């Protein structure tokens, strides 16, 4: 269970506010709010504050949440390795009743969560999301190498990636046939579907209003990573 989720749901119902109304005011989806209430979604503290403010909770601030509260913002039991659970227990034993300041969720769960940056097309960080660290990895990759790319346009919408969607990128320095990958060519970062043409050339495929494929020499393209998941909500 999630104490944060319980608080949000209780106060939302008390104010006769629907999940859809909360979602609209916070700029996320209704499913996102429901996941938070049910403890299935890990969220950053700034978004938690925004949701609480939206439903009229003014008496709770970061200082009101103890380390135990922070650890209970989401049910991570299914996602944690045994050693990860021990990290949380040790921290709770050391600071059970002490308020946690600053970025409370990230500070309290830094051993099992990673602040994954959201980057734009020029690789500047424009936000972040928290993701679980499993066996020392995020999505099977080194935690510091994983990031979200904010899709800059609709050039991939034929492949179900629209402008401002979040594409989770894991590192890959080699082309993967049929994969959507982030590549660099002539100083530009491009999100494209890969089609290999022999051992020396490839197509970089896009699909806005029509399908398009540009041919390049493999040696002219730098491969940064593979898109393994697309999400629609900006935190």
PDB file of C-alpha atoms in Angstrom:
ATOM      1  CA  UNK A   1       0.000   0.000   0.000  1.00  0.00           C
ATOM      2  CA  UNK A   2       1.021   3.621  -0.470  1.00  0.00           C
ATOM      3  CA  UNK A   3       0.575   6.220   2.267  1.00  0.00           C
ATOM      4  CA  UNK A   4       0.893   8.995  -0.259  1.00  0.00           C
ATOM      5  CA  UNK A   5      -1.668   7.267  -2.479  1.00  0.00           C
ATOM      6  CA  UNK A   6      -4.007   6.709   0.465  1.00  0.00           C
ATOM      7  CA  UNK A   7      -3.747  10.382   1.415  1.00  0.00           C
ATOM      8  CA  UNK A   8      -4.468  11.545  -2.128  1.00  0.00           C
ATOM      9  CA  UNK A   9      -7.452   9.218  -2.527  1.00  0.00           C
ATOM     10  CA  UNK A  10      -8.923  10.069   0.878  1.00  0.00           C
ATOM     11  CA  UNK A  11      -8.671  13.826   0.358  1.00  0.00           C
ATOM     12  CA  UNK A  12      -9.853  13.583  -3.232  1.00  0.00           C
ATOM     13  CA  UNK A  13     -12.989  11.709  -2.183  1.00  0.00           C
ATOM     14  CA  UNK A  14     -13.538  14.118   0.699  1.00  0.00           C
ATOM     15  CA  UNK A  15     -13.476  16.987  -1.772  1.00  0.00           C
ATOM     16  CA  UNK A  16     -15.741  15.108  -4.204  1.00  0.00           C
ATOM     17  CA  UNK A  17     -13.088  15.372  -6.927  1.00  0.00           C
ATOM     18  CA  UNK A  18     -12.726  12.710  -9.624  1.00  0.00           C
ATOM     19  CA  UNK A  19      -9.365  11.244 -10.727  1.00  0.00           C
ATOM     20  CA  UNK A  20     -10.031  12.749 -14.142  1.00  0.00           C
ATOM     21  CA  UNK A  21     -10.368  16.241 -12.661  1.00  0.00           C
ATOM     22  CA  UNK A  22      -7.127  15.864 -10.691  1.00  0.00           C
ATOM     23  CA  UNK A  23      -5.345  14.544 -13.773  1.00  0.00           C
ATOM     24  CA  UNK A  24      -6.500  17.454 -15.924  1.00  0.00           C
ATOM     25  CA  UNK A  25      -5.370  20.042 -13.390  1.00  0.00           C
ATOM     26  CA  UNK A  26      -1.955  18.372 -12.983  1.00  0.00           C
ATOM     27  CA  UNK A  27      -1.330  17.721 -16.673  1.00  0.00           C
ATOM     28  CA  UNK A  28      -1.223  13.916 -16.427  1.00  0.00           C
ATOM     29  CA  UNK A  29      -3.578  11.098 -17.381  1.00  0.00           C
ATOM     30  CA  UNK A  30      -6.426   9.735 -15.290  1.00  0.00           C
ATOM     31  CA  UNK A  31      -4.694   6.333 -15.291  1.00  0.00           C
ATOM     32  CA  UNK A  32      -1.585   8.008 -13.868  1.00  0.00           C
ATOM     33  CA  UNK A  33      -3.518   9.393 -10.878  1.00  0.00           C
ATOM     34  CA  UNK A  34      -5.182   6.028 -10.249  1.00  0.00           C
ATOM     35  CA  UNK A  35      -1.773   4.301 -10.325  1.00  0.00           C
ATOM     36  CA  UNK A  36      -0.441   6.789  -7.767  1.00  0.00           C
ATOM     37  CA  UNK A  37      -3.429   6.196  -5.487  1.00  0.00           C
ATOM     38  CA  UNK A  38      -3.020   2.426  -5.730  1.00  0.00           C
ATOM     39  CA  UNK A  39       0.730   2.579  -5.033  1.00  0.00           C
ATOM     40  CA  UNK A  40       1.753   1.357  -8.469  1.00  0.00           C
ATOM     41  CA  UNK A  41       3.512   4.541  -9.588  1.00  0.00           C
ATOM     42  CA  UNK A  42       6.704   6.114  -8.255  1.00  0.00           C
ATOM     43  CA  UNK A  43       6.543   9.894  -8.518  1.00  0.00           C
ATOM     44  CA  UNK A  44       8.871  12.780  -7.770  1.00  0.00           C
ATOM     45  CA  UNK A  45       8.211  14.957  -4.749  1.00  0.00           C
ATOM     46  CA  UNK A  46       7.444  18.075  -6.806  1.00  0.00           C
ATOM     47  CA  UNK A  47       4.621  16.251  -8.597  1.00  0.00           C
ATOM     48  CA  UNK A  48       3.360  14.850  -5.279  1.00  0.00           C
ATOM     49  CA  UNK A  49       3.175  18.391  -3.887  1.00  0.00           C
ATOM     50  CA  UNK A  50       1.300  19.558  -6.998  1.00  0.00           C
ATOM     51  CA  UNK A  51      -1.272  16.760  -6.705  1.00  0.00           C
ATOM     52  CA  UNK A  52      -1.771  17.417  -2.985  1.00  0.00           C
ATOM     53  CA  UNK A  53      -2.225  21.119  -3.630  1.00  0.00           C
ATOM     54  CA  UNK A  54      -4.690  20.387  -6.429  1.00  0.00           C
ATOM     55  CA  UNK A  55      -6.973  18.411  -4.114  1.00  0.00           C
ATOM     56  CA  UNK A  56      -6.741  21.052  -1.399  1.00  0.00           C
ATOM     57  CA  UNK A  57      -4.214  19.512   0.997  1.00  0.00           C
ATOM     58  CA  UNK A  58      -2.327  22.442   2.494  1.00  0.00           C
ATOM     59  CA  UNK A  59      -1.334  21.119   5.890  1.00  0.00           C
ATOM     60  CA  UNK A  60       1.126  18.519   4.549  1.00  0.00           C
ATOM     61  CA  UNK A  61       4.588  19.701   3.576  1.00  0.00           C
ATOM     62  CA  UNK A  62       7.805  17.829   2.893  1.00  0.00           C
ATOM     63  CA  UNK A  63       8.762  18.119   6.564  1.00  0.00           C
ATOM     64  CA  UNK A  64       5.555  16.312   7.572  1.00  0.00           C
ATOM     65  CA  UNK A  65       6.693  13.104   5.892  1.00  0.00           C
ATOM     66  CA  UNK A  66       8.979  10.794   7.884  1.00  0.00           C
ATOM     67  CA  UNK A  67      11.439   8.399   6.305  1.00  0.00           C
ATOM     68  CA  UNK A  68       8.858   5.663   6.807  1.00  0.00           C
ATOM     69  CA  UNK A  69       6.346   7.727   4.862  1.00  0.00           C
ATOM     70  CA  UNK A  70       8.848   8.271   2.069  1.00  0.00           C
ATOM     71  CA  UNK A  71       9.616   4.566   1.823  1.00  0.00           C
ATOM     72  CA  UNK A  72       5.887   3.873   1.663  1.00  0.00           C
ATOM     73  CA  UNK A  73       5.059   6.206  -1.211  1.00  0.00           C
ATOM     74  CA  UNK A  74       4.830   3.152  -3.424  1.00  0.00           C
ATOM     75  CA  UNK A  75       4.779  -0.598  -2.929  1.00  0.00           C
ATOM     76  CA  UNK A  76       8.227  -1.633  -4.165  1.00  0.00           C
ATOM     77  CA  UNK A  77       8.221  -5.118  -2.615  1.00  0.00           C
ATOM     78  CA  UNK A  78       7.729  -6.822  -5.949  1.00  0.00           C
ATOM     79  CA  UNK A  79      10.468  -4.790  -7.587  1.00  0.00           C
ATOM     80  CA  UNK A  80      13.157  -4.930  -4.912  1.00  0.00           C
ATOM     81  CA  UNK A  81      15.949  -7.428  -4.611  1.00  0.00           C
ATOM     82  CA  UNK A  82      16.592  -8.784  -1.058  1.00  0.00           C
ATOM     83  CA  UNK A  83      19.611  -6.521  -0.630  1.00  0.00           C
ATOM     84  CA  UNK A  84      17.562  -3.519  -1.704  1.00  0.00           C
ATOM     85  CA  UNK A  85      14.943  -4.267   0.958  1.00  0.00           C
ATOM     86  CA  UNK A  86      17.706  -4.440   3.546  1.00  0.00           C
ATOM     87  CA  UNK A  87      18.821  -0.936   2.552  1.00  0.00           C
ATOM     88  CA  UNK A  88      15.359   0.432   3.302  1.00  0.00           C
ATOM     89  CA  UNK A  89      15.073  -1.459   6.615  1.00  0.00           C
ATOM     90  CA  UNK A  90      18.488  -0.218   7.782  1.00  0.00           C
ATOM     91  CA  UNK A  91      17.598   3.377   6.957  1.00  0.00           C
ATOM     92  CA  UNK A  92      14.239   3.094   8.702  1.00  0.00           C
ATOM     93  CA  UNK A  93      15.904   1.681  11.829  1.00  0.00           C
ATOM     94  CA  UNK A  94      18.423   4.510  11.869  1.00  0.00           C
ATOM     95  CA  UNK A  95      15.961   7.368  11.326  1.00  0.00           C
ATOM     96  CA  UNK A  96      12.477   6.012  11.977  1.00  0.00           C
ATOM     97  CA  UNK A  97      10.959   9.142  13.479  1.00  0.00           C
ATOM     98  CA  UNK A  98      13.078  11.879  11.946  1.00  0.00           C
ATOM     99  CA  UNK A  99      11.586  14.188   9.310  1.00  0.00           C
ATOM    100  CA  UNK A 100      13.300  14.070   5.933  1.00  0.00           C
ATOM    101  CA  UNK A 101      14.025  17.379   4.244  1.00  0.00           C
ATOM    102  CA  UNK A 102      14.841  18.256   0.650  1.00  0.00           C
ATOM    103  CA  UNK A 103      13.882  15.799  -2.061  1.00  0.00           C
ATOM    104  CA  UNK A 104      12.316  13.347   0.353  1.00  0.00           C
ATOM    105  CA  UNK A 105      11.394  10.489  -1.937  1.00  0.00           C
ATOM    106  CA  UNK A 106      14.709  10.525  -3.795  1.00  0.00           C
ATOM    107  CA  UNK A 107      16.811  10.918  -0.644  1.00  0.00           C
ATOM    108  CA  UNK A 108      15.031   8.172   1.244  1.00  0.00           C
ATOM    109  CA  UNK A 109      15.042   5.655  -1.580  1.00  0.00           C
ATOM    110  CA  UNK A 110      18.302   6.533  -3.331  1.00  0.00           C
ATOM    111  CA  UNK A 111      19.531   2.980  -2.826  1.00  0.00           C
ATOM    112  CA  UNK A 112      16.709   1.477  -4.878  1.00  0.00           C
ATOM    113  CA  UNK A 113      15.625   4.361  -7.103  1.00  0.00           C
ATOM    114  CA  UNK A 114      17.376   6.277  -9.852  1.00  0.00           C
ATOM    115  CA  UNK A 115      16.610   9.814 -10.941  1.00  0.00           C
ATOM    116  CA  UNK A 116      16.465   9.229 -14.700  1.00  0.00           C
ATOM    117  CA  UNK A 117      16.862  12.468 -16.681  1.00  0.00           C
ATOM    118  CA  UNK A 118      14.510  13.571 -19.436  1.00  0.00           C
ATOM    119  CA  UNK A 119      16.505  15.128 -22.281  1.00  0.00           C
ATOM    120  CA  UNK A 120      15.463  17.138 -25.303  1.00  0.00           C
ATOM    121  CA  UNK A 121      16.836  16.822 -28.845  1.00  0.00           C
ATOM    122  CA  UNK A 122      20.031  18.710 -27.947  1.00  0.00           C
ATOM    123  CA  UNK A 123      20.536  16.501 -24.870  1.00  0.00           C
ATOM    124  CA  UNK A 124      19.731  19.191 -22.314  1.00  0.00           C
ATOM    125  CA  UNK A 125      17.938  17.916 -19.197  1.00  0.00           C
ATOM    126  CA  UNK A 126      14.377  19.228 -18.978  1.00  0.00           C
ATOM    127  CA  UNK A 127      13.004  17.001 -16.203  1.00  0.00           C
ATOM    128  CA  UNK A 128      13.346  13.599 -14.601  1.00  0.00           C
ATOM    129  CA  UNK A 129      11.536  10.471 -13.527  1.00  0.00           C
ATOM    130  CA  UNK A 130      12.281   8.034 -10.726  1.00  0.00           C
ATOM    131  CA  UNK A 131      12.832   4.415 -11.706  1.00  0.00           C
ATOM    132  CA  UNK A 132      13.648   1.310  -9.628  1.00  0.00           C
ATOM    133  CA  UNK A 133      17.177  -0.055  -9.580  1.00  0.00           C
ATOM    134  CA  UNK A 134      17.079  -3.853  -9.878  1.00  0.00           C
ATOM    135  CA  UNK A 135      20.280  -5.841  -9.301  1.00  0.00           C
ATOM    136  CA  UNK A 136      22.282  -2.662  -9.828  1.00  0.00           C
ATOM    137  CA  UNK A 137      20.643  -1.869 -13.178  1.00  0.00           C
ATOM    138  CA  UNK A 138      17.798   0.172 -14.634  1.00  0.00           C
ATOM    139  CA  UNK A 139      16.049  -1.777 -17.383  1.00  0.00           C
ATOM    140  CA  UNK A 140      19.130  -4.027 -17.550  1.00  0.00           C
ATOM    141  CA  UNK A 141      21.514  -1.122 -18.219  1.00  0.00           C
ATOM    142  CA  UNK A 142      23.933   0.923 -16.068  1.00  0.00           C
ATOM    143  CA  UNK A 143      21.730   3.421 -14.156  1.00  0.00           C
ATOM    144  CA  UNK A 144      23.789   6.449 -15.220  1.00  0.00           C
ATOM    145  CA  UNK A 145      23.446   5.566 -18.920  1.00  0.00           C
ATOM    146  CA  UNK A 146      19.644   5.386 -19.091  1.00  0.00           C
ATOM    147  CA  UNK A 147      17.564   8.453 -19.950  1.00  0.00           C
ATOM    148  CA  UNK A 148      14.293   9.579 -21.489  1.00  0.00           C
ATOM    149  CA  UNK A 149      14.229  11.434 -24.785  1.00  0.00           C
ATOM    150  CA  UNK A 150      11.461  13.989 -25.208  1.00  0.00           C
ATOM    151  CA  UNK A 151      10.312  13.388 -28.783  1.00  0.00           C
ATOM    152  CA  UNK A 152      10.927  16.710 -30.561  1.00  0.00           C
ATOM    153  CA  UNK A 153       8.363  16.338 -33.355  1.00  0.00           C
ATOM    154  CA  UNK A 154       5.890  14.027 -35.083  1.00  0.00           C
ATOM    155  CA  UNK A 155       8.402  12.527 -37.501  1.00  0.00           C
ATOM    156  CA  UNK A 156       7.864   9.081 -35.892  1.00  0.00           C
ATOM    157  CA  UNK A 157       4.111   9.180 -35.327  1.00  0.00           C
ATOM    158  CA  UNK A 158       3.589   6.438 -37.921  1.00  0.00           C
ATOM    159  CA  UNK A 159       5.527   4.277 -35.471  1.00  0.00           C
ATOM    160  CA  UNK A 160       3.300   5.487 -32.598  1.00  0.00           C
ATOM    161  CA  UNK A 161       5.738   8.042 -31.221  1.00  0.00           C
ATOM    162  CA  UNK A 162       4.298  11.556 -31.113  1.00  0.00           C
ATOM    163  CA  UNK A 163       5.730  14.958 -30.257  1.00  0.00           C
ATOM    164  CA  UNK A 164       6.486  15.274 -26.518  1.00  0.00           C
ATOM    165  CA  UNK A 165       6.193  11.532 -25.888  1.00  0.00           C
ATOM    166  CA  UNK A 166       8.859  10.169 -23.550  1.00  0.00           C
ATOM    167  CA  UNK A 167      11.099   7.535 -25.118  1.00  0.00           C
ATOM    168  CA  UNK A 168      13.119   5.458 -22.657  1.00  0.00           C
ATOM    169  CA  UNK A 169      16.606   5.042 -24.100  1.00  0.00           C
ATOM    170  CA  UNK A 170      19.049   2.336 -23.023  1.00  0.00           C
ATOM    171  CA  UNK A 171      22.627   2.436 -24.371  1.00  0.00           C
ATOM    172  CA  UNK A 172      23.502   0.600 -27.569  1.00  0.00           C
ATOM    173  CA  UNK A 173      26.488   1.485 -29.738  1.00  0.00           C
ATOM    174  CA  UNK A 174      25.601  -0.907 -32.551  1.00  0.00           C
ATOM    175  CA  UNK A 175      22.636  -0.864 -34.953  1.00  0.00           C
ATOM    176  CA  UNK A 176      19.742  -3.205 -34.166  1.00  0.00           C
ATOM    177  CA  UNK A 177      17.612  -4.331 -37.087  1.00  0.00           C
ATOM    178  CA  UNK A 178      14.006  -3.157 -36.779  1.00  0.00           C
ATOM    179  CA  UNK A 179      14.620  -1.201 -33.577  1.00  0.00           C
ATOM    180  CA  UNK A 180      13.782   2.457 -32.961  1.00  0.00           C
ATOM    181  CA  UNK A 181      17.098   4.009 -31.993  1.00  0.00           C
ATOM    182  CA  UNK A 182      18.545   7.370 -31.067  1.00  0.00           C
ATOM    183  CA  UNK A 183      21.381   8.150 -33.449  1.00  0.00           C
ATOM    184  CA  UNK A 184      23.649  11.083 -34.217  1.00  0.00           C
ATOM    185  CA  UNK A 185      24.384  12.217 -37.757  1.00  0.00           C
ATOM    186  CA  UNK A 186      26.018  15.440 -38.896  1.00  0.00           C
ATOM    187  CA  UNK A 187      25.716  16.888 -35.403  1.00  0.00           C
ATOM    188  CA  UNK A 188      21.982  16.151 -35.092  1.00  0.00           C
ATOM    189  CA  UNK A 189      20.280  13.676 -32.781  1.00  0.00           C
ATOM    190  CA  UNK A 190      17.575  11.694 -34.555  1.00  0.00           C
ATOM    191  CA  UNK A 191      15.059   9.119 -33.397  1.00  0.00           C
ATOM    192  CA  UNK A 192      14.681   6.652 -36.261  1.00  0.00           C
ATOM    193  CA  UNK A 193      13.767   3.060 -37.047  1.00  0.00           C
ATOM    194  CA  UNK A 194      16.734   1.028 -38.261  1.00  0.00           C
ATOM    195  CA  UNK A 195      16.831  -1.082 -41.418  1.00  0.00           C
ATOM    196  CA  UNK A 196      20.237  -2.578 -42.225  1.00  0.00           C
ATOM    197  CA  UNK A 197      21.364  -2.838 -45.842  1.00  0.00           C
ATOM    198  CA  UNK A 198      24.245  -5.271 -45.880  1.00  0.00           C
ATOM    199  CA  UNK A 199      27.305  -4.615 -43.750  1.00  0.00           C
ATOM    200  CA  UNK A 200      28.053  -1.040 -44.758  1.00  0.00           C
ATOM    201  CA  UNK A 201      24.784   0.854 -45.195  1.00  0.00           C
ATOM    202  CA  UNK A 202      21.429   1.345 -43.518  1.00  0.00           C
ATOM    203  CA  UNK A 203      18.095   3.116 -43.813  1.00  0.00           C
ATOM    204  CA  UNK A 204      17.007   5.576 -41.137  1.00  0.00           C
ATOM    205  CA  UNK A 205      13.228   5.387 -41.348  1.00  0.00           C
ATOM    206  CA  UNK A 206      10.723   8.034 -40.268  1.00  0.00           C
ATOM    207  CA  UNK A 207       6.952   8.230 -40.714  1.00  0.00           C
ATOM    208  CA  UNK A 208       5.120  11.523 -40.350  1.00  0.00           C
ATOM    209  CA  UNK A 209       2.422  11.989 -42.968  1.00  0.00           C
ATOM    210  CA  UNK A 210       4.194   9.468 -45.184  1.00  0.00           C
ATOM    211  CA  UNK A 211       6.859   6.821 -44.798  1.00  0.00           C
ATOM    212  CA  UNK A 212      10.384   8.033 -45.503  1.00  0.00           C
ATOM    213  CA  UNK A 213      13.783   6.316 -45.487  1.00  0.00           C
ATOM    214  CA  UNK A 214      17.196   7.959 -45.859  1.00  0.00           C
ATOM    215  CA  UNK A 215      20.231   5.893 -46.807  1.00  0.00           C
ATOM    216  CA  UNK A 216      23.482   6.366 -44.890  1.00  0.00           C
ATOM    217  CA  UNK A 217      26.838   4.687 -44.578  1.00  0.00           C
ATOM    218  CA  UNK A 218      27.131   2.910 -41.248  1.00  0.00           C
ATOM    219  CA  UNK A 219      30.405   4.712 -40.635  1.00  0.00           C
ATOM    220  CA  UNK A 220      28.621   8.093 -40.806  1.00  0.00           C
ATOM    221  CA  UNK A 221      26.132   7.292 -38.041  1.00  0.00           C
ATOM    222  CA  UNK A 222      26.793   7.167 -34.298  1.00  0.00           C
ATOM    223  CA  UNK A 223      24.435   4.917 -32.346  1.00  0.00           C
ATOM    224  CA  UNK A 224      23.517   6.181 -28.888  1.00  0.00           C
ATOM    225  CA  UNK A 225      20.770   3.900 -27.666  1.00  0.00           C
ATOM    226  CA  UNK A 226      17.619   1.905 -28.273  1.00  0.00           C
ATOM    227  CA  UNK A 227      14.100   3.051 -27.412  1.00  0.00           C
ATOM    228  CA  UNK A 228      12.570   0.267 -25.328  1.00  0.00           C
ATOM    229  CA  UNK A 229       9.414   2.010 -24.150  1.00  0.00           C
ATOM    230  CA  UNK A 230       7.280   5.045 -24.990  1.00  0.00           C
ATOM    231  CA  UNK A 231       5.318   6.944 -22.335  1.00  0.00           C
ATOM    232  CA  UNK A 232       2.965   9.857 -22.792  1.00  0.00           C
ATOM    233  CA  UNK A 233       2.919  11.792 -19.528  1.00  0.00           C
ATOM    234  CA  UNK A 234       5.462  14.526 -18.798  1.00  0.00           C
ATOM    235  CA  UNK A 235       6.035  14.675 -15.010  1.00  0.00           C
TER     236      UNK A 235
END
